[in-house]
mmCIF file of C-alpha atoms in Angstrom:
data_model
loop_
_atom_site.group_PDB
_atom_site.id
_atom_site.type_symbol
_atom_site.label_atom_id
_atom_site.label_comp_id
_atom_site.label_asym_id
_atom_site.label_seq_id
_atom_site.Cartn_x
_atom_site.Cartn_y
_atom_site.Cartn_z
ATOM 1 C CA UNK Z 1 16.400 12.285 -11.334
ATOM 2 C CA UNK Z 2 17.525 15.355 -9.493
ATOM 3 C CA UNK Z 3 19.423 14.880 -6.409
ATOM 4 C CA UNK Z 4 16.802 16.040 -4.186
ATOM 5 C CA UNK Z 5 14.486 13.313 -5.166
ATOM 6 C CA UNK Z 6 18.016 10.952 -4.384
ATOM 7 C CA UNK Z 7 18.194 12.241 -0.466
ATOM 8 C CA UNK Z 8 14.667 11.705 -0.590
ATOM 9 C CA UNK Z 9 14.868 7.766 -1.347
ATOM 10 C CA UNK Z 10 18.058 7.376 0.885
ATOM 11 C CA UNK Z 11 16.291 9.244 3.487
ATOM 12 C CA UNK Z 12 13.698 7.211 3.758
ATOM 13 C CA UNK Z 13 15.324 4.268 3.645
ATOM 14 C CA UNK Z 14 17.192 4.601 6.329
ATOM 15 C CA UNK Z 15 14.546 6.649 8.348
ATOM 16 C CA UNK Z 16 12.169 3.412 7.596
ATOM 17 C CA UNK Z 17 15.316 0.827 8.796
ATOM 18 C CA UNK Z 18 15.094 2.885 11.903
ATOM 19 C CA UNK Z 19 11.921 2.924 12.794
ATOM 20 C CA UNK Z 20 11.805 -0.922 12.522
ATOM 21 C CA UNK Z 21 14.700 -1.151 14.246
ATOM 22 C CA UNK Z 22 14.862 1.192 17.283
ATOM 23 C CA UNK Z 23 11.299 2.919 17.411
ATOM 24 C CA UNK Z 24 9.144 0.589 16.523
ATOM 25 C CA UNK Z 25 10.296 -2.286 19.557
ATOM 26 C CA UNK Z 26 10.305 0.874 22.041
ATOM 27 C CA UNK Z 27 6.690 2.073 21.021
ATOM 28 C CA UNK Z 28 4.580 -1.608 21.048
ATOM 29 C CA UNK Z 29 6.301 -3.056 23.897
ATOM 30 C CA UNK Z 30 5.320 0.219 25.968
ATOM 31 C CA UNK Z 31 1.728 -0.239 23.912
ATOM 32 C CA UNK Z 32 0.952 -3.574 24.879
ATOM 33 C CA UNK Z 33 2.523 -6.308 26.797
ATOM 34 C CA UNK Z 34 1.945 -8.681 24.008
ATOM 35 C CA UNK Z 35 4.373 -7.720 22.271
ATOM 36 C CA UNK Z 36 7.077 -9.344 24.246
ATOM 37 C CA UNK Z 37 5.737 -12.462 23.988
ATOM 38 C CA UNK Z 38 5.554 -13.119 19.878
ATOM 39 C CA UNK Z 39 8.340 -15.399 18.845
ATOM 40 C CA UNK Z 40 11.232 -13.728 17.223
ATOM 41 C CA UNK Z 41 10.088 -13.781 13.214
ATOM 42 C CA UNK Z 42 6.225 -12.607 14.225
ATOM 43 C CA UNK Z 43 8.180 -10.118 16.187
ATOM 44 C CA UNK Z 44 10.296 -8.823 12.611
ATOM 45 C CA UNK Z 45 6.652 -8.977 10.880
ATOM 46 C CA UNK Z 46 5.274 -6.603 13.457
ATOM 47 C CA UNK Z 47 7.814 -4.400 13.261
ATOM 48 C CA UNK Z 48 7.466 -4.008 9.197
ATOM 49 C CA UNK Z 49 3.778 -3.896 9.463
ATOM 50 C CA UNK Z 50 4.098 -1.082 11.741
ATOM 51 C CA UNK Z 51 6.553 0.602 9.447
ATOM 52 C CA UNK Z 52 4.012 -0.171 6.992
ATOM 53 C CA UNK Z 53 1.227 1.619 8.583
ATOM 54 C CA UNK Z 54 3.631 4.357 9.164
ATOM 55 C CA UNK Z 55 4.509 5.219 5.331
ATOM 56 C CA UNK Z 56 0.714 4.308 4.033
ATOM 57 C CA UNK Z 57 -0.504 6.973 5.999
ATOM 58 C CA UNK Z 58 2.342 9.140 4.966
ATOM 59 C CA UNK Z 59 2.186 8.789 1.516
ATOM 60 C CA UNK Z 60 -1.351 7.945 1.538
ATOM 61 C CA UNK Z 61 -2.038 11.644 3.241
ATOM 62 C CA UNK Z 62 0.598 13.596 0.751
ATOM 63 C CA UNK Z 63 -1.369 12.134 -1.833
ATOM 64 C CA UNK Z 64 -4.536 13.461 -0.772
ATOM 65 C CA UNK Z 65 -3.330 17.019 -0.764
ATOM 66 C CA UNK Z 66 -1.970 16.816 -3.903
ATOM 67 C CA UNK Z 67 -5.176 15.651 -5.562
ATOM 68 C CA UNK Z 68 -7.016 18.409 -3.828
ATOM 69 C CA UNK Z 69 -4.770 21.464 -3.974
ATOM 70 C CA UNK Z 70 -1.839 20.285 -6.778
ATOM 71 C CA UNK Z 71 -3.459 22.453 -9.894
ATOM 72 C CA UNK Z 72 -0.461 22.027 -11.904
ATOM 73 C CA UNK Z 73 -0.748 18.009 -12.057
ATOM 74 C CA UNK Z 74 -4.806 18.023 -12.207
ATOM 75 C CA UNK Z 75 -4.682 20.177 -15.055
ATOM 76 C CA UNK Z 76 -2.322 18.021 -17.256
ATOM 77 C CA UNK Z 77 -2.200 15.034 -16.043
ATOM 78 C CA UNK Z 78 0.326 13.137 -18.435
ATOM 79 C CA UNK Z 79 3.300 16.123 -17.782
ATOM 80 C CA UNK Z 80 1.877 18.566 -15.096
ATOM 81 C CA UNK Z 81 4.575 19.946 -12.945
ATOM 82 C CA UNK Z 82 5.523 16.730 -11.137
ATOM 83 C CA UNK Z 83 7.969 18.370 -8.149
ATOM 84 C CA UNK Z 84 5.197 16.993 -5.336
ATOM 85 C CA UNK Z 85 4.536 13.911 -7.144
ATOM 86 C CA UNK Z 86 8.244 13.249 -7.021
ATOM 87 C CA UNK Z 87 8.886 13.692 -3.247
ATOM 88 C CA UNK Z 88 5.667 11.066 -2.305
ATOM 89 C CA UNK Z 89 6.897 8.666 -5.000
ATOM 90 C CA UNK Z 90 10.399 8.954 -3.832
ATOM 91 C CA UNK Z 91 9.659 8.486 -0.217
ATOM 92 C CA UNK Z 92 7.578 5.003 -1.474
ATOM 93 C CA UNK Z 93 10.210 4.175 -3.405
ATOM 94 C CA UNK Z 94 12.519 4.103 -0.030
ATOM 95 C CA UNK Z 95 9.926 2.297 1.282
ATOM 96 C CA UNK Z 96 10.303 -0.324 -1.501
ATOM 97 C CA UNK Z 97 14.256 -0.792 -1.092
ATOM 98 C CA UNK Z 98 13.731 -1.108 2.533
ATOM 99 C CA UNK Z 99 11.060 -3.928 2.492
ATOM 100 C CA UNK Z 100 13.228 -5.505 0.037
ATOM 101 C CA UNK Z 101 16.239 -5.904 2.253
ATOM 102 C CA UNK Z 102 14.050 -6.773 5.247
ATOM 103 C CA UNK Z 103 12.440 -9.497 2.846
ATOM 104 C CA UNK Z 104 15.797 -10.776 1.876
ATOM 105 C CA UNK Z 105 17.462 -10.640 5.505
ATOM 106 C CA UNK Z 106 14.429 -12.818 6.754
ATOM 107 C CA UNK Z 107 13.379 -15.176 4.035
ATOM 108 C CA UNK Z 108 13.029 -18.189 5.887
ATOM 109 C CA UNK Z 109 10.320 -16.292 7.756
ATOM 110 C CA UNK Z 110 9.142 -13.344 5.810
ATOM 111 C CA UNK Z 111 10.182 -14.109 2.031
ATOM 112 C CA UNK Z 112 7.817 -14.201 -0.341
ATOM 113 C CA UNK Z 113 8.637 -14.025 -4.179
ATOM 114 C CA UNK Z 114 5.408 -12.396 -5.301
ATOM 115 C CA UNK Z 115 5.776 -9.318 -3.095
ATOM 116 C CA UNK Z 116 9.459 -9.206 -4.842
ATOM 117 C CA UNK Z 117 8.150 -9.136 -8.199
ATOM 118 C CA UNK Z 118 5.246 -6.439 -6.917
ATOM 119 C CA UNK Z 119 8.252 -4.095 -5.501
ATOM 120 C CA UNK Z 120 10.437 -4.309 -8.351
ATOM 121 C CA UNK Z 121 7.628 -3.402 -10.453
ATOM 122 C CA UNK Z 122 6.148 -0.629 -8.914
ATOM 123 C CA UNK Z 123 10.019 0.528 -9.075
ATOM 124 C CA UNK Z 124 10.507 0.250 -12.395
ATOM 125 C CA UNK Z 125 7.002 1.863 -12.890
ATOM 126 C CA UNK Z 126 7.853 5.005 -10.862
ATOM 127 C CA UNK Z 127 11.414 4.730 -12.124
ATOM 128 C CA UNK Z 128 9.614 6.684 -15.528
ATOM 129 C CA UNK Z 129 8.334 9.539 -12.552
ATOM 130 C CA UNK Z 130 11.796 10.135 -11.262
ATOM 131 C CA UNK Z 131 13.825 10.231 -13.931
ATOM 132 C CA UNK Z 132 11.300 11.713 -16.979
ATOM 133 C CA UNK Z 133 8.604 13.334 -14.533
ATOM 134 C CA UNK Z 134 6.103 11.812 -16.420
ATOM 135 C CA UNK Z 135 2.679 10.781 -15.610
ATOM 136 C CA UNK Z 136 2.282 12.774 -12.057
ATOM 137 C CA UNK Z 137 -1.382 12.519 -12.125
ATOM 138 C CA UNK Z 138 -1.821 8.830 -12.231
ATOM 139 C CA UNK Z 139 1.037 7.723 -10.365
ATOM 140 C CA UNK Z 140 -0.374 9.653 -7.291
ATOM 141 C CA UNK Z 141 -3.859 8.694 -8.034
ATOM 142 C CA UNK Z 142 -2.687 4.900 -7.140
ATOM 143 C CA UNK Z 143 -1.084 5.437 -4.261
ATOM 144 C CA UNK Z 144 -4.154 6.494 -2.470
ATOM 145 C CA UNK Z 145 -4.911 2.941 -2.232
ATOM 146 C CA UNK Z 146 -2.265 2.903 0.783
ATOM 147 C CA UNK Z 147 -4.592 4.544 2.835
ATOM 148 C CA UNK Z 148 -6.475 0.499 3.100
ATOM 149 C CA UNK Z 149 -2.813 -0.256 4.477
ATOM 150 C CA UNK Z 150 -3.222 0.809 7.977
ATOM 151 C CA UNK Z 151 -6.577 -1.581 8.346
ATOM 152 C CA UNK Z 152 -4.927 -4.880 7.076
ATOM 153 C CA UNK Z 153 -1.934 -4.448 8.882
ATOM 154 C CA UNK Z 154 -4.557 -4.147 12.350
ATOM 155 C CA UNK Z 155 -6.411 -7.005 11.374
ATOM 156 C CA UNK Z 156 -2.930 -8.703 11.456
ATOM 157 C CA UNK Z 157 -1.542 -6.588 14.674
ATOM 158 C CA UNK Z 158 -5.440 -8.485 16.128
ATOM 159 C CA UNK Z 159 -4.720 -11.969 14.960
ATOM 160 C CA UNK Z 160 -0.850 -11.776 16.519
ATOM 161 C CA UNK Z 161 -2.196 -10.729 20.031
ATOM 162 C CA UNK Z 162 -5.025 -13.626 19.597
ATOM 163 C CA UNK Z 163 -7.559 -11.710 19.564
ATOM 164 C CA UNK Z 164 -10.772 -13.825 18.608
ATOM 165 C CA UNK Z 165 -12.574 -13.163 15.122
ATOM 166 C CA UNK Z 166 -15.599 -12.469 16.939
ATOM 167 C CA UNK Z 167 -14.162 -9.180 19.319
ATOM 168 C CA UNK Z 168 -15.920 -5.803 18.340
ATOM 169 C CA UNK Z 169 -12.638 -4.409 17.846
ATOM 170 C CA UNK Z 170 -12.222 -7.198 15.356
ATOM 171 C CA UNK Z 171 -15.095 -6.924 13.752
ATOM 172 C CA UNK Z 172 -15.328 -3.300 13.410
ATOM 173 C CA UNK Z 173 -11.961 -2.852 11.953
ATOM 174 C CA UNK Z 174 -12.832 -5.584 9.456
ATOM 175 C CA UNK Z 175 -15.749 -3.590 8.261
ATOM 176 C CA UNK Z 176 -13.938 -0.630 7.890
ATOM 177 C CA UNK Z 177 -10.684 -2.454 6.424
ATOM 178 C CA UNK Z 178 -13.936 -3.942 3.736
ATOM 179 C CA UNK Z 179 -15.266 -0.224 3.203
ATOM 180 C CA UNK Z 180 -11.891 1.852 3.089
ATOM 181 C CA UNK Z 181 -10.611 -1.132 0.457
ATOM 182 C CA UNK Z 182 -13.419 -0.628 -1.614
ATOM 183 C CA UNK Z 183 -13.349 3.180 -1.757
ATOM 184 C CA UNK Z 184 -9.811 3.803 -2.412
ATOM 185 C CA UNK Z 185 -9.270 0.405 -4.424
ATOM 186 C CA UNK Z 186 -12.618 -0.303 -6.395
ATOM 187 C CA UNK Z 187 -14.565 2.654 -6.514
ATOM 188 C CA UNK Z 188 -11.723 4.838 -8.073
ATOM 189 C CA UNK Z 189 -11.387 2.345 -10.860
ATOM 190 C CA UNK Z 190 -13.959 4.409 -13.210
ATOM 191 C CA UNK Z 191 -12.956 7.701 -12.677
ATOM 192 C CA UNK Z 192 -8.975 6.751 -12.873
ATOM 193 C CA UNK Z 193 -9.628 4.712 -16.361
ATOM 194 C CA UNK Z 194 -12.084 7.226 -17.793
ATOM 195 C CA UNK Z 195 -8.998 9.792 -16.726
ATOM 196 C CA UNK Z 196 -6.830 7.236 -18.622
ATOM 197 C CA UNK Z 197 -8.582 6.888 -22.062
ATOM 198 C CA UNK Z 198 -8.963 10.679 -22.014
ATOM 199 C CA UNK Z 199 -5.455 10.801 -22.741
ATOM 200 C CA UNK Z 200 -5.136 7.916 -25.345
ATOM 201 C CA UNK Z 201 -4.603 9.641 -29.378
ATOM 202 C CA UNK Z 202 -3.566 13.075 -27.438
ATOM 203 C CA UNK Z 203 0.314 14.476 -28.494
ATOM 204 C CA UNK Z 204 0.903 14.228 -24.960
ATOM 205 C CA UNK Z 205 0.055 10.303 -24.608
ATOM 206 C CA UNK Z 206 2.115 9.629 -28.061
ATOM 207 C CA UNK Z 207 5.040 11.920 -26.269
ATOM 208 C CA UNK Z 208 5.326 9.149 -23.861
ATOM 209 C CA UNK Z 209 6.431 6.696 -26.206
ATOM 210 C CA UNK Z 210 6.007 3.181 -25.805
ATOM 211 C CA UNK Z 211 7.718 2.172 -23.182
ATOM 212 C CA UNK Z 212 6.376 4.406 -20.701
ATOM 213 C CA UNK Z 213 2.811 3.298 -21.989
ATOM 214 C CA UNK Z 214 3.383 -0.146 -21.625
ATOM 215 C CA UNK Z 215 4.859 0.073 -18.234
ATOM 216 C CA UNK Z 216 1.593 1.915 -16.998
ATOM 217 C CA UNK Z 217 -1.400 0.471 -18.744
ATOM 218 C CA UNK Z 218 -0.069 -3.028 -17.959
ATOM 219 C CA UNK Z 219 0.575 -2.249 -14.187
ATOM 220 C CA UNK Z 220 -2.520 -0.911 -13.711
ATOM 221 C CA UNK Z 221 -4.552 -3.532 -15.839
ATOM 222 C CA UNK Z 222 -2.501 -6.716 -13.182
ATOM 223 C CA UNK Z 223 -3.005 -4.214 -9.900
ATOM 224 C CA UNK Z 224 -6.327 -4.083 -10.564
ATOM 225 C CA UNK Z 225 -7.000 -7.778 -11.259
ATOM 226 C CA UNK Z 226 -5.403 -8.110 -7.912
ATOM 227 C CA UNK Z 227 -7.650 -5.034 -5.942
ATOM 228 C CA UNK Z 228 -10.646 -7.085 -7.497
ATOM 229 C CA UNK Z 229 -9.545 -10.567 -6.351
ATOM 230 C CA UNK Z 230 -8.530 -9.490 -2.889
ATOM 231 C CA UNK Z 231 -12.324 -7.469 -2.417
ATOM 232 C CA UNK Z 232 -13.591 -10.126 -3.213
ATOM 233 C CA UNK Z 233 -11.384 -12.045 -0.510
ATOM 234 C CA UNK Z 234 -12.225 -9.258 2.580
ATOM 235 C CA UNK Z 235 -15.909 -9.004 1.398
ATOM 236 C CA UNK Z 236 -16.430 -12.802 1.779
ATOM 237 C CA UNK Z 237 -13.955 -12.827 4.953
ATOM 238 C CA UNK Z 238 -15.960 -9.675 6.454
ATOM 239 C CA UNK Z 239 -19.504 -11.424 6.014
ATOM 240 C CA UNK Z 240 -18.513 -14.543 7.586
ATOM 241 C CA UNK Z 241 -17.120 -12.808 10.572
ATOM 242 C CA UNK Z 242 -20.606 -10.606 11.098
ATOM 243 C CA UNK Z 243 -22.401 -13.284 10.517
ATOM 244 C CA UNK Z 244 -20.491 -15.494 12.748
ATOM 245 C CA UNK Z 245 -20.405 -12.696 15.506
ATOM 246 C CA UNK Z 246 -24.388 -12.328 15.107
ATOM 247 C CA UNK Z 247 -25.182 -15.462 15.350
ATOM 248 C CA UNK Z 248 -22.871 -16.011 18.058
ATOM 249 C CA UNK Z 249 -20.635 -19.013 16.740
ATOM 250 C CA UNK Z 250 -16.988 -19.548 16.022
ATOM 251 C CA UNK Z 251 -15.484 -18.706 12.977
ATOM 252 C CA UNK Z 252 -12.831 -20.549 11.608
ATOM 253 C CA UNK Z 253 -9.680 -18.394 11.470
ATOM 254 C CA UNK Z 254 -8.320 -20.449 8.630
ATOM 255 C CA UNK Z 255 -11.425 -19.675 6.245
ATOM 256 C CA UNK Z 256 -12.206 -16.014 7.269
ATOM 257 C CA UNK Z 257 -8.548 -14.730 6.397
ATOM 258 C CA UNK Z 258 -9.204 -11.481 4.456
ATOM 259 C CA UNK Z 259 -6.106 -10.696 2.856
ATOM 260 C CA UNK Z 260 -2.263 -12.103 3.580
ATOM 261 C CA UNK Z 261 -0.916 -8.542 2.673
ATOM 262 C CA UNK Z 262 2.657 -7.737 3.951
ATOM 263 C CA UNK Z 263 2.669 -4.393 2.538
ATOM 264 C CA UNK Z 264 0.202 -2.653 1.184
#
C-alpha cells in the first residue's frame, strides 16, 4: 500500500470522527429542533447515520465517475490501473475503522456483532485493492450500492423525529429508498456476474491466485444473499405503507420496518 493511500485512510478517519463529533450536532440541531430532544444513544445513532449519508454519497459519487470516465479500469477489469479505485476504497476503508470504534465505544446502545463481522470483511476484502491493486473494476462496481445509503438512513432520521408511516415525506422516500435499492443493489447483479465469469479460465483471473479469488467470489455470493433478503424486506415494508396510506389506516411501525441498516 503506498503511503498516499495510508493518509487517505487516516484522513478519513479522523475527518469522519469529526464530523460526528463537532459538525454533525452543530448542523441538525440548527436543522430541526428535534434533534435536541432524542435521548443521548438515539442522539450517537443520528450522528453516525449522518456521517453515513455523508461518505455514501461520497464514495457512492467517486464511484460513478470512475465507471463512466476511468478507461484504464473498464478496459481490464481484474488489473486496470487501480490509482482512483484506491483513493474511494481507502476513504471507505476510514469509514470502516471509524464505525468500528464508534460501535465499540457505544455497545450497550449501538453494538451489533453482525455489522462487525460485515466491516472486517469488507476490510479484509479491499485489503487485496490496497496492498496488490487488484480487482479495481469490481471492487468499485459494489460500492455503488452506497448510493441506497442516504434513503435508509432518512427513513430512520423520519422514524426518530416520529414522523408517522403514513406522511408523504414518508412515503415518498420509502418508494424511492425501494427503487434506488433495487437499481444499484438488484439490477446490477447480471451485468456485475456476467462481468465476473468473463474473467474465470483468463491468465489474469489465475494471476490472482486463490486467495484473492476466494475472498471475492465468496463476498459477493453472502452480500448478495443479503441485497436479496433485505429487497425483499423494503418491497414488502414499502407496499404495506402505500397501501396503508391509500386506504387511509394505520400501519403498524413494528411490521412495516424496511431495513435495520446502521451503515450502508
Amino acid at each position: 500500500m503506498d503511503m498516499r493511500e495510508v493518509y487517505v485512510v487516516a484522513g478519513s478517519f479522523v475527518g469522519f470522527q469529526l464530523f460526528f463529533s463537532c459538525v454533525s450536532p452543530v448542523l441538525s440541531s440548527n436543522f430541526t429542533q428535534g434533534y435536541g430532544k432524542l435521548p443521548p444513544h438515539k442522539l450517537n445513532d443520528w450522528n453516525s447515520r449522518l456521517v453515513s449519508t455523508v461518505h455514501a454519497l461520497i464514495v457512492g459519487l467517486f464511484c460513478l465517475y470512475i465507471l463512466w470516465y476511468d478507461d484504464a479500469v473498464n478496459e481490464d477489469p481484474v488489473w486496470g490501473d487501480p490509482n482512483m479505485v484506491k483513493l474511494n476504497v481507502a476513504i471507505t476503508c476510514g469509514y470502516l475503522f471509524y464505525d468500528l470504534v464508534l460501535l465499540a465505544c457505544n455497545w450497550s446502545t449501538m453494538g451489533d456483532i453482525f455489522f462487525v463481522c460485515h466491516h472486517l470483511a469488507a476490510l479484509y476484502a479491499y485489503g487485496f485493492v490496497l496492498t496488490r491493486g487488484v480487482l479495481p473494476y469490481f471492487a468499485n462496481f459494489r460500492l455503488i450500492s452506497e448510493l441506497s445509503t442516504p434513503f435508509v438512513n432518512q427513513r430512520w432520521f423520519f422514524e426518530a423525529l416520529a414522523y408517522p408511516r403514513t406522511h408523504p415525506l414518508v412515503v415518498a422516500n420509502g418508494v424511492a429508498m425501494a427503487v434506488v435499492f433495487f437499481l444499484v443493489r438488484i439490477a446490477v447483479m447480471p451485468p456485475y456476474w456476467a462481468k465476473v465469469f468473463g474473467t474465470f479460465g483468463t491468465p489474469a483471473f489465475e494471476r490472482l491466485g486463490l486467495a484473492a479469488q476466494v475472498a471475492w467470489i465468496v463476498s459477493c455470493v453472502c452480500l448478495d444473499i443479503l441485497n436479496t433478503i433485505w429487497m425483499y424486506k423494503i418491497t414488502r415494508g414499502c407496499y404495506k405503507v402505500i397501501t396503508g396510506k391509500l386506504r387511509g389506516g394505520k400501519v403498524d411501525s413494528k411490521k412495516s420496518n424496511y431495513i435495520n441498516n446502521h451503515t450502508d
